[in-house]
Short mmCIF file of C-alpha atoms and ligand atoms in Angstrom, two decimals:
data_model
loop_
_atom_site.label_atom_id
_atom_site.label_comp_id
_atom_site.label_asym_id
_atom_site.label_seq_id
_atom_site.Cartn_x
_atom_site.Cartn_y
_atom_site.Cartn_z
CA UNK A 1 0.00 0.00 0.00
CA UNK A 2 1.28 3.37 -0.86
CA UNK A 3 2.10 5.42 2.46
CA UNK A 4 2.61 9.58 2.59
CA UNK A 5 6.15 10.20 3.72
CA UNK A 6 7.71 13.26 5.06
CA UNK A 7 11.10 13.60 4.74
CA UNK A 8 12.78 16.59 6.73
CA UNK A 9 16.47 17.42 4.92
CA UNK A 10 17.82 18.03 1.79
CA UNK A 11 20.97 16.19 2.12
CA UNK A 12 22.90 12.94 0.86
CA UNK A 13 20.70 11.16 3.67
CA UNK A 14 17.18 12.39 3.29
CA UNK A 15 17.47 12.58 -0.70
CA UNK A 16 18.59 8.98 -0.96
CA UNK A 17 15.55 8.02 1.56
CA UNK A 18 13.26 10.13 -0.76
CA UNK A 19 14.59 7.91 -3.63
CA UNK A 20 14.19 4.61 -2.10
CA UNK A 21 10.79 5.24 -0.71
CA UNK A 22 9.50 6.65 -4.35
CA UNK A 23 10.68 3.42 -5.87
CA UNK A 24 8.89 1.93 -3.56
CA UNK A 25 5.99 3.64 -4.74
CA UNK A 26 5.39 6.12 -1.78
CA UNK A 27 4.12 9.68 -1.90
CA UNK A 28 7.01 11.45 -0.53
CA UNK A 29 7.17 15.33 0.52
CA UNK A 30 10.71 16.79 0.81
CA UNK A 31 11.54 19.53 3.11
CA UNK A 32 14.25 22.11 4.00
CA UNK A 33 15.22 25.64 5.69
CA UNK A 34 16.67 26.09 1.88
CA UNK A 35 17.33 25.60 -1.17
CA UNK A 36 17.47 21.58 -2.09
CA UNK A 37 20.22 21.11 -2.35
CA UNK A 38 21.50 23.84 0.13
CA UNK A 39 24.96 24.65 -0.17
CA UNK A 40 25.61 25.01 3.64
CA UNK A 41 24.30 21.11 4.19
CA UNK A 42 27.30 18.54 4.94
CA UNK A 43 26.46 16.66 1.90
CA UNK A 44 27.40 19.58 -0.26
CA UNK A 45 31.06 20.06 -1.10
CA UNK A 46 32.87 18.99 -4.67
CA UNK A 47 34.14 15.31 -3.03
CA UNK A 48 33.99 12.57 -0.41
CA UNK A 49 35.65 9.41 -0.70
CA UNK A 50 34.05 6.23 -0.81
CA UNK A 51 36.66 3.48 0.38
CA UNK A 52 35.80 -0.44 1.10
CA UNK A 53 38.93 -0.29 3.62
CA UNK A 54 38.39 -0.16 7.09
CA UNK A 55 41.04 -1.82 9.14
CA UNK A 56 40.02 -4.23 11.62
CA UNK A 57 36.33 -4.23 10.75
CA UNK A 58 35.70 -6.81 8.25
CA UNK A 59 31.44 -6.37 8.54
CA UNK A 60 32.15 -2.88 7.59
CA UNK A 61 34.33 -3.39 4.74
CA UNK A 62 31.39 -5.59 3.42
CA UNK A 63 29.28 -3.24 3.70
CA UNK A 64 31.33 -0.42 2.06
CA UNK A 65 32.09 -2.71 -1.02
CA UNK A 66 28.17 -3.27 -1.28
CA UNK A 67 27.83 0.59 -1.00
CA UNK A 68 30.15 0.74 -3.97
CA UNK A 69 27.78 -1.24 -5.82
CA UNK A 70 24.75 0.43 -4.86
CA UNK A 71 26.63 3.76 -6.13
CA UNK A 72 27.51 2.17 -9.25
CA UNK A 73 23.59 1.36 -9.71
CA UNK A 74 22.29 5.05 -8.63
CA UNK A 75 24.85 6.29 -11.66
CA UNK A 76 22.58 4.32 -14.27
CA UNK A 77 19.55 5.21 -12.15
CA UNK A 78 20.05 8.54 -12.33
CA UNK A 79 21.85 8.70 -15.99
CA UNK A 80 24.58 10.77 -14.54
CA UNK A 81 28.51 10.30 -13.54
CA UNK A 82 29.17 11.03 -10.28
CA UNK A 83 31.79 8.40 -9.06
CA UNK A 84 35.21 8.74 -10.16
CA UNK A 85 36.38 5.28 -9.55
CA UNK A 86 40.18 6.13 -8.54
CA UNK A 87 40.40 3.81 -5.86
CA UNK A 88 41.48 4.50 -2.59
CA UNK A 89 44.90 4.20 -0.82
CA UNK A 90 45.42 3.71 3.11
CA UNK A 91 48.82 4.51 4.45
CA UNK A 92 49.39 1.73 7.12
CA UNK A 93 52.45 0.03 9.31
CA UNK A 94 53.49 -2.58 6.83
CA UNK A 95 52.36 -5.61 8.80
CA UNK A 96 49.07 -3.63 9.52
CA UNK A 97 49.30 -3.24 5.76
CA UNK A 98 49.68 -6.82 5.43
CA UNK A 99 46.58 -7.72 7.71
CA UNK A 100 44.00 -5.23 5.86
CA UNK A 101 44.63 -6.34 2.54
CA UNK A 102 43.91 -9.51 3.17
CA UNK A 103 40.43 -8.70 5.10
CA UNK A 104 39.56 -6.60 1.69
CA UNK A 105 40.46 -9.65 -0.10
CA UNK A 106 38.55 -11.85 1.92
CA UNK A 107 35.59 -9.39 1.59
CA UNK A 108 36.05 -9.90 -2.19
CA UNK A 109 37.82 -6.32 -2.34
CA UNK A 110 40.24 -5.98 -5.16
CA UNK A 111 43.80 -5.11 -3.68
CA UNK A 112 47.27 -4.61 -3.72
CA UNK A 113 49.83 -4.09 -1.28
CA UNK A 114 52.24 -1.44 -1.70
CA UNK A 115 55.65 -1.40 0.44
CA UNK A 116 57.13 2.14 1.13
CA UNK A 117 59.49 1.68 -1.88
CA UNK A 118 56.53 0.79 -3.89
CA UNK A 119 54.84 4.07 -2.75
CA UNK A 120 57.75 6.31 -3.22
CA UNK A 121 58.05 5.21 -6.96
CA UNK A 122 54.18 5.29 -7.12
CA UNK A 123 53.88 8.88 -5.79
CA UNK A 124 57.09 10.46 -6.15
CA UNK A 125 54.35 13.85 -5.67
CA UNK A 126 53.72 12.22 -1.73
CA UNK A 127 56.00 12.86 1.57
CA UNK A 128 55.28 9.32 3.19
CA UNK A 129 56.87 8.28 6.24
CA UNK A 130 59.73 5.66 5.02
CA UNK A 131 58.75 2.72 7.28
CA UNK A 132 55.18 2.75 6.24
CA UNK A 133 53.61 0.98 3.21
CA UNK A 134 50.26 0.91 1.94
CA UNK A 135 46.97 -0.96 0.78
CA UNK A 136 45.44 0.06 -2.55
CA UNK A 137 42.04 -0.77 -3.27
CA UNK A 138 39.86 -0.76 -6.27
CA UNK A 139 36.55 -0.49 -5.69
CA UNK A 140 36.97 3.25 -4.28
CA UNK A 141 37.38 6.52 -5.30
CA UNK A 142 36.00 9.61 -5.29
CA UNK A 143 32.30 10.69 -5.21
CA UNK A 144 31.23 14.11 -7.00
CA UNK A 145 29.12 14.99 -4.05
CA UNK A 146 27.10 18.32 -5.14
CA UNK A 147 26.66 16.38 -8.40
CA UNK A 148 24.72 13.31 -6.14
CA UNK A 149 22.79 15.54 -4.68
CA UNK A 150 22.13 17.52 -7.74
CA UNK A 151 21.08 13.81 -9.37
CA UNK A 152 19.00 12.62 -6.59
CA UNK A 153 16.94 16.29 -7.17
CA UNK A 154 16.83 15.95 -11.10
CA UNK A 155 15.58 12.36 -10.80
CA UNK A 156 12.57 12.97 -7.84
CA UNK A 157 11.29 16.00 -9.67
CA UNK A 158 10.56 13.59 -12.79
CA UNK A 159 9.03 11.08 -10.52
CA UNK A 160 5.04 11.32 -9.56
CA UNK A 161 3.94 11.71 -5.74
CA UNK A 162 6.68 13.85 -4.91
CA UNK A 163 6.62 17.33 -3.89
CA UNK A 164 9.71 19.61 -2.61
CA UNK A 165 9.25 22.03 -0.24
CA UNK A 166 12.12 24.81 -0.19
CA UNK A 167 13.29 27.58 2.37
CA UNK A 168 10.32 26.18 4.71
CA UNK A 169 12.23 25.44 7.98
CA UNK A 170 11.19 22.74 10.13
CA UNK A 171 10.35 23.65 13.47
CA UNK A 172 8.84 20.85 15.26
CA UNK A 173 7.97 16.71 14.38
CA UNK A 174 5.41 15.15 16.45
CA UNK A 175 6.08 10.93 16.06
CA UNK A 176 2.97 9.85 17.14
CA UNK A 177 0.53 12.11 14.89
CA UNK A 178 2.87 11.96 11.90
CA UNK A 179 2.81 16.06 11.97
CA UNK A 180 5.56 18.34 11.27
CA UNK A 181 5.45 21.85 11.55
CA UNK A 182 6.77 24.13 9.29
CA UNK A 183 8.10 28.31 10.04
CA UNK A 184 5.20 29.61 8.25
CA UNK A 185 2.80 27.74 10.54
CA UNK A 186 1.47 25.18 7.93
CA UNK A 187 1.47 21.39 9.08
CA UNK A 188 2.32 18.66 6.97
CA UNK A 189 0.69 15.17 7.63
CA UNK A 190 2.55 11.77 6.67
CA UNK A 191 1.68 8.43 7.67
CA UNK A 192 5.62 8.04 7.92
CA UNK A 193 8.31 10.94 8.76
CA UNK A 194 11.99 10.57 8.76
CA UNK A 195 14.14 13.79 10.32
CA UNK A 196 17.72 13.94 8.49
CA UNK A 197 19.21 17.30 9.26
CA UNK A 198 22.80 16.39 9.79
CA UNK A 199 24.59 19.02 11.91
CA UNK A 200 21.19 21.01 12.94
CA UNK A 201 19.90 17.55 14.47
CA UNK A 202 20.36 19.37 18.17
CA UNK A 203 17.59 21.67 16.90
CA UNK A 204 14.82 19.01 17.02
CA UNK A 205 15.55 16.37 18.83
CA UNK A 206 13.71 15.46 21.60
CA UNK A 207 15.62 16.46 24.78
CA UNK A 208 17.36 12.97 26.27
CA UNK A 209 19.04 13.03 22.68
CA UNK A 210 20.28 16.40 21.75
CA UNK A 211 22.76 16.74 24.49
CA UNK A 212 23.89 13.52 23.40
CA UNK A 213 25.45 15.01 20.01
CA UNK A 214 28.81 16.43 19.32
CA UNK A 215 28.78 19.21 17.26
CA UNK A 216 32.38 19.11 14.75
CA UNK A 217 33.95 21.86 12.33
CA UNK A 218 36.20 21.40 10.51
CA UNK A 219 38.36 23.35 7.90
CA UNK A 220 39.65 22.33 4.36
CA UNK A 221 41.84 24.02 1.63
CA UNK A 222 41.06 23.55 -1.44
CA UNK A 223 44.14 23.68 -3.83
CA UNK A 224 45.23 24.01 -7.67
CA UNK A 225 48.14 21.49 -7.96
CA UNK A 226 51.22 23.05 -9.75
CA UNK A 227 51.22 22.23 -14.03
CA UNK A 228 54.04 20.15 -13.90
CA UNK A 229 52.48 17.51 -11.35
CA UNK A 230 49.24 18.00 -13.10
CA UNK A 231 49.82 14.33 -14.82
CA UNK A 232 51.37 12.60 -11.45
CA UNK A 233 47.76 13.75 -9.82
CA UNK A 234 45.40 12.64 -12.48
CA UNK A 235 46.62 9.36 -11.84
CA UNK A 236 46.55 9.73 -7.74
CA UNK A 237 43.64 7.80 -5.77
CA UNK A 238 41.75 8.86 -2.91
CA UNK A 239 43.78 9.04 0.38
CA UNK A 240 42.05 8.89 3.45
CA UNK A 241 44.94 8.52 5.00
CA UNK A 242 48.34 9.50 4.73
CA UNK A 243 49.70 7.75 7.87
CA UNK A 244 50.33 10.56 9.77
CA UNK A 245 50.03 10.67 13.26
CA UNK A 246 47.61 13.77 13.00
CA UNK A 247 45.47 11.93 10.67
CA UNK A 248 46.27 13.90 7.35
CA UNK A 249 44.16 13.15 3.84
CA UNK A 250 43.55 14.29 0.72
CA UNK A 251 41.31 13.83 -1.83
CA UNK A 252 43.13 14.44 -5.43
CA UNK A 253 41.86 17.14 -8.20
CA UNK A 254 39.30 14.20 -10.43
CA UNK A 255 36.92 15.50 -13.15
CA UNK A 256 38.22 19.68 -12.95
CA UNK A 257 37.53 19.77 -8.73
CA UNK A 258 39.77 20.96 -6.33
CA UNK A 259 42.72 18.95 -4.83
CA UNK A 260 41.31 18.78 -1.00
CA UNK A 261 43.55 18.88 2.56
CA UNK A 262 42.14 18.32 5.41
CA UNK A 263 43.54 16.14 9.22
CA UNK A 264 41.73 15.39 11.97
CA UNK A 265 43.68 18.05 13.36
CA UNK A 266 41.84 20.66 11.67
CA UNK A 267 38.65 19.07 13.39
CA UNK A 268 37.76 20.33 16.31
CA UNK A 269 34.19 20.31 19.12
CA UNK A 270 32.15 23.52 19.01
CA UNK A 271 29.03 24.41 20.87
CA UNK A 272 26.97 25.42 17.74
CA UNK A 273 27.13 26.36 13.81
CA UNK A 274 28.23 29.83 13.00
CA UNK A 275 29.91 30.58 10.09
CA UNK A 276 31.99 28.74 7.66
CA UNK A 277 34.67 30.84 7.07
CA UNK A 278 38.12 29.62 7.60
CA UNK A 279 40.15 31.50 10.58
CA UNK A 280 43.57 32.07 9.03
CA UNK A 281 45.07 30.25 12.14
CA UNK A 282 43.35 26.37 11.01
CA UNK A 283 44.67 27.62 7.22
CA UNK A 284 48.20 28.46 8.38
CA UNK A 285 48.04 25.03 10.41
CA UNK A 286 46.75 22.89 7.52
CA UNK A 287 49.41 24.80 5.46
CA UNK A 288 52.36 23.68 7.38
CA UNK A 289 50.92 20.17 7.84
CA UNK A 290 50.80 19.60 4.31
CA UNK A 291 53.89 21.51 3.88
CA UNK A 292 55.74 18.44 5.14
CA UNK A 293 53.51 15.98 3.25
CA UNK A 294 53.64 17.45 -0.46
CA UNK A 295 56.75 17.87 -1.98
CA UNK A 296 56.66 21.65 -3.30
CA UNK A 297 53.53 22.56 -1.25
CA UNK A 298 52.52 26.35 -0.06
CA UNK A 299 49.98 28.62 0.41
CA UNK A 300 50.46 29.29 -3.87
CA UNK A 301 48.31 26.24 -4.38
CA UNK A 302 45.34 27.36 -1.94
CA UNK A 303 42.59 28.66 -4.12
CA UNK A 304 39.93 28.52 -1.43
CA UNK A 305 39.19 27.63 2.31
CA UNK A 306 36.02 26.36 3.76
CA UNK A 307 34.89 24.79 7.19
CA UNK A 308 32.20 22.21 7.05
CA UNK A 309 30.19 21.00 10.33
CA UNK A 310 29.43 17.28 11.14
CA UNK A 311 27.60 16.22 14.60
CA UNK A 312 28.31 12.66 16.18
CA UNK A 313 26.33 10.75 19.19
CA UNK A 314 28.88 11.19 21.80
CA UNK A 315 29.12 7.84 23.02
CA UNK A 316 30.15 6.52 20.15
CA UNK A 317 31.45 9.05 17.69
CA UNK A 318 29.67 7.49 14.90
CA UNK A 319 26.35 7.97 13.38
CA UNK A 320 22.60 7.93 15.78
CA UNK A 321 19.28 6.43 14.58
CA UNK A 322 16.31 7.69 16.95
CA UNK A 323 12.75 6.16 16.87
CA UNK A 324 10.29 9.45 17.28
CA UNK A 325 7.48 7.41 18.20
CA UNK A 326 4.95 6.23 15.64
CA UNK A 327 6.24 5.71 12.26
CA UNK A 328 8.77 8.28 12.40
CA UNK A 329 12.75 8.21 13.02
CA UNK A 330 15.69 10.62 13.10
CA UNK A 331 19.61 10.18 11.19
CA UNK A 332 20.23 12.37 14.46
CA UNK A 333 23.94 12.31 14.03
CA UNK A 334 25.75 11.24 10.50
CA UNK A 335 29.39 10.66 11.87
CA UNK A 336 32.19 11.37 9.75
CA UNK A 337 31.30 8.66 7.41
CA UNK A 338 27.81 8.70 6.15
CA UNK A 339 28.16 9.95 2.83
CA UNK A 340 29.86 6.71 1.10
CA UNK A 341 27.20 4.96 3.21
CA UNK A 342 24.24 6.81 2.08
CA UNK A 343 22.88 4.12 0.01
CA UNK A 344 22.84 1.64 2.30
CA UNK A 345 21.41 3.74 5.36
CA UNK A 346 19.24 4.86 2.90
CA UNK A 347 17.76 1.32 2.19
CA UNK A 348 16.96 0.97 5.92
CA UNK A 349 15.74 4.06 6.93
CA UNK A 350 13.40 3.92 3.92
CA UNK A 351 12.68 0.34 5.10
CA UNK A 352 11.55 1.47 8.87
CA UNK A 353 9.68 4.08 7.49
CA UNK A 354 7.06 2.00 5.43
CA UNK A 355 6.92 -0.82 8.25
CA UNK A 356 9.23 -3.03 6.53
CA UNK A 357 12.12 -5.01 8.50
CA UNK A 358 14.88 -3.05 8.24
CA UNK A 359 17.28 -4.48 5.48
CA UNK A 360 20.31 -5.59 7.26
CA UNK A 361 23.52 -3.45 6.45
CA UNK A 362 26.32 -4.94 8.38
CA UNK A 363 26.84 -1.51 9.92
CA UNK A 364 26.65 -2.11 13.77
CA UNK A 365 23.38 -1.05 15.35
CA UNK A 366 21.80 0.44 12.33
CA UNK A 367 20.61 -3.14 12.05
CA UNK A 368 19.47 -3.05 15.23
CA UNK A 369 16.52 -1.21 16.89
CA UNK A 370 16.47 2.49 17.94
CA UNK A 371 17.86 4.47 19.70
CA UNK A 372 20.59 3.00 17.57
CA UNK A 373 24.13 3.78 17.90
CA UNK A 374 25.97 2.38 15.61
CA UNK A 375 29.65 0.90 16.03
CA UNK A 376 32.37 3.93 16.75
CA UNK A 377 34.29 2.62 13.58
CA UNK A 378 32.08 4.55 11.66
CA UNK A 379 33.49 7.77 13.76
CA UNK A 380 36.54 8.01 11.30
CA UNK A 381 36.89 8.23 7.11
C1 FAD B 1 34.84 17.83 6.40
C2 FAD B 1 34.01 16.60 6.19
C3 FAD B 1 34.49 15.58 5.39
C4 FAD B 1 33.75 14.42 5.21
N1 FAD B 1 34.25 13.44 4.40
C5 FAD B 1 33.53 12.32 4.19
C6 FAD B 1 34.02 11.33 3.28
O1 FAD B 1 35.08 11.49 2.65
N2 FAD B 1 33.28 10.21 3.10
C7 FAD B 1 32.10 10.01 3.75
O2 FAD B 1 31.49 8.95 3.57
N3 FAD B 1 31.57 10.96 4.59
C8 FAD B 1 32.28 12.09 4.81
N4 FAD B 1 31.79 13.08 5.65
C9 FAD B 1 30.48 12.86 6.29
C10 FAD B 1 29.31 13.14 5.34
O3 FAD B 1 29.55 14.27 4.54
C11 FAD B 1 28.05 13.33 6.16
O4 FAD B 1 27.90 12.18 7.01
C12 FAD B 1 26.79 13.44 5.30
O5 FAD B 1 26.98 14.33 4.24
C13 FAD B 1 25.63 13.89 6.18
O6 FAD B 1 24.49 14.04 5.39
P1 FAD B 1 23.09 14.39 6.03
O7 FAD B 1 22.10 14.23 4.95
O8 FAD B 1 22.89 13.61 7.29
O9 FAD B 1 23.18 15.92 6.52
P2 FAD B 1 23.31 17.28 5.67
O10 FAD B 1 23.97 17.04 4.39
O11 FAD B 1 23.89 18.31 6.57
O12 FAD B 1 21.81 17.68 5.34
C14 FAD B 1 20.97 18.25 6.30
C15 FAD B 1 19.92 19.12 5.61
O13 FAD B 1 18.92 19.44 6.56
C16 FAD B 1 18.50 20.78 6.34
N5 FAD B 1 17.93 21.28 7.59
C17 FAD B 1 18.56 21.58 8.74
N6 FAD B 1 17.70 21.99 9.68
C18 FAD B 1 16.48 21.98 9.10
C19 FAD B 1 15.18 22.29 9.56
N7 FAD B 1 14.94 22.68 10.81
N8 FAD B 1 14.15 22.19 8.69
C20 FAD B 1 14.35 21.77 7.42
N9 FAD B 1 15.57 21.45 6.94
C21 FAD B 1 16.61 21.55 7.77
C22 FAD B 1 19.79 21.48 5.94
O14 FAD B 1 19.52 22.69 5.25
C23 FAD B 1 20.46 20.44 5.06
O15 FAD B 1 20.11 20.56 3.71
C24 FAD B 1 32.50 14.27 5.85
C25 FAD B 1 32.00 15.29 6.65
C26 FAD B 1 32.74 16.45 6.82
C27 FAD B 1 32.19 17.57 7.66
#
């Protein structure tokens, strides 16, 4: 039976949802505090990298290679290119090294090991640590994210039973009447309502939950690389990690984007979402980081500087599912992971939603029942 679903959010989350639910043949009703797809929502930025890899967690490494898929299948879906299948490469101790690629290879990854001379002659363009080497995967890369979410828009405003509702914040869900409240005063009814609104999650959760979340920023520089390493770049793969101990990565310049910095040292707790400018202290730290990591780096290749704004459930550090009573549920905190995920969580949330076991996803609690936190891998890239 066809059910009415409102979905709060306009990002990677609450689009994919929308998607899955319409194919399900739902009426679905899209909602945000702007434009879909707003340009301040974590979703939106050129990249994200979608990597199988994730050391020591073999059910999650399933799961991420079945993501792949399901990415592969939303490009034909949607009849646009939006994965730029580089692969990805983890900068690991070599017998750590040794031990991942064969849990990717086990998970029916496709992998190679790389020792630190291997790397150097690789990616003469890379500063790695000489006593590290290196797993490089296949089924990876790089996701165009603005471009998903631009997709996911162009392919639900074709579809019938959908309706988008723009710069219409939400300003209160009510689980048990299926009733959500928009700033203007109007009140939409669902039988079903899922709440994805990534870092503003504090804003309408129920209270128990929102002093549960962390609230992250975190800055990036976005960088043109230098013409005569233009070729050594093209042929780079995702890094989500460069073996540092401050947790450097990069994501290299695919399909005319930016090359993107970032380290978990530019990441840092707040107590709410201001702006998203970049203090020139983060960009002089992320310059000097990188300085030691890129042969030839400095502030010359910095074209632009952003920060972005992720919230996590604190015990965890990874992503929250939250029951709302009735048929409704909150993605109350994404982690720093969700995006590669996306299809997946979609799948389940969309599942909950229309009464439907949730499909199982091999992601910790999210196959579990709410309030879900799921496993604290999922905290890192
Ligand atoms: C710097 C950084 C790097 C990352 N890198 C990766 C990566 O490489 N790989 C990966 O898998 N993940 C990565 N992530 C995580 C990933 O981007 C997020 O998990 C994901 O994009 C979250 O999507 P979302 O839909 O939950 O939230 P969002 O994209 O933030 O969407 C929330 C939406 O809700 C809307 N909204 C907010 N409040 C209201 C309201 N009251 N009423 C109506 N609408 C509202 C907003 O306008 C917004 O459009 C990264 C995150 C950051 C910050």
């Amino acid at each position: 039976m066809s059910a009415r679903v409102t979905v709060v959010g306009g990002g990677v989350i609450a689009l994919l949802t929308a998607v899955e639910c319409v194919l399900d043949g739902h009426k679905v009703t899209v909602v945000d505090q702007g434009p879909i797809p707003h340009s301040r929502a974590t979703s939106f930025d050129q990249h994200r990298i979608l990597r199988a890899l994730h050391p020591s967690d073999p059910q999650a490494t399933a799961a991420a290679l079945r993501a792949h898929r399901r990415w592969v299948e939303l490009e034909e879906l949607f009849l646009t290119r939006f994965y730029e299948q580089v692969g990805a490469l983890t900068v690991l101790p070599p017998a750590a090294a040794a031990e991942a690629a064969a849990m990717l290879g086990n998970a029916g990854g496709s992998v190679r090991e790389l020792t630190a001379a291997g790397l150097s002659d690789r990616y003469p363009h890379l500063r790695v640590d000489g006593g590290l080497g290196a797993v490089l995967e296949d089924e990876a890369g790089v996701l165009l994210a603005e471009r998903v979410l631009a997709a996911c828009v162009g392919w639900l405003k074709w579809q019938s039973g959908i309706d988008l509702i723009e710069h219409r914040a939400v300003t209160a869900v009510d689980g048990e009447s299926g009733n959500v409240r928009l700033v203007d005063g109007r009140v939409l009814h669902g039988d079903a309502v899922l709440v994805a609104v990534g870092p503003w999650s504090r804003g309408l959760m129920p209270e128990g939950i929102a002093e549960r979340l962390t609230l992250f920023r975190q800055s990036l520089l976005y960088c043109r690389v230098p013409r005569h390493q233009a070729q050594a770049w093209a042929s780079t793969p995702a890094i989500p990690a460069l073996g540092t101990k401050g947790g450097a990565w990069l994501i290299p310049p695919v399909a005319g984007t930016a090359l993107k910095l970032t380290s978990a040292t530019a990441c840092r707790v707040v107590d709410e979402l201001t702006d998203y400018a970049t203090d020139p202290y983060w960009q002089r730290r992320l310059e000097k980081e990188f300085g030691d990591l890129l042969p030839g780096f400095g502030p010359a290749w910095v074209t632009a500087a952003k920060d972005a704004y992720y919230s996590s459930f604190s015990e965890t550090g990874g992503p929250l599912v939250v029951a709302l009573g009735g048929d409704a549920y909150a993605y109350a905190a994404c982690g720093g992971t969700s995006f590669k995920f996306a299809p997946l969580i979609a799948r389940s949330l969309a599942d909950r939603l229309t009464g439907r076991i949730p499909s199982q996803i091999g992601l910790g609690a999210l196959d579990g029942l709410p309030l879900d936190a799921l496993a604290p891998q999922l905290a890192g890239r």
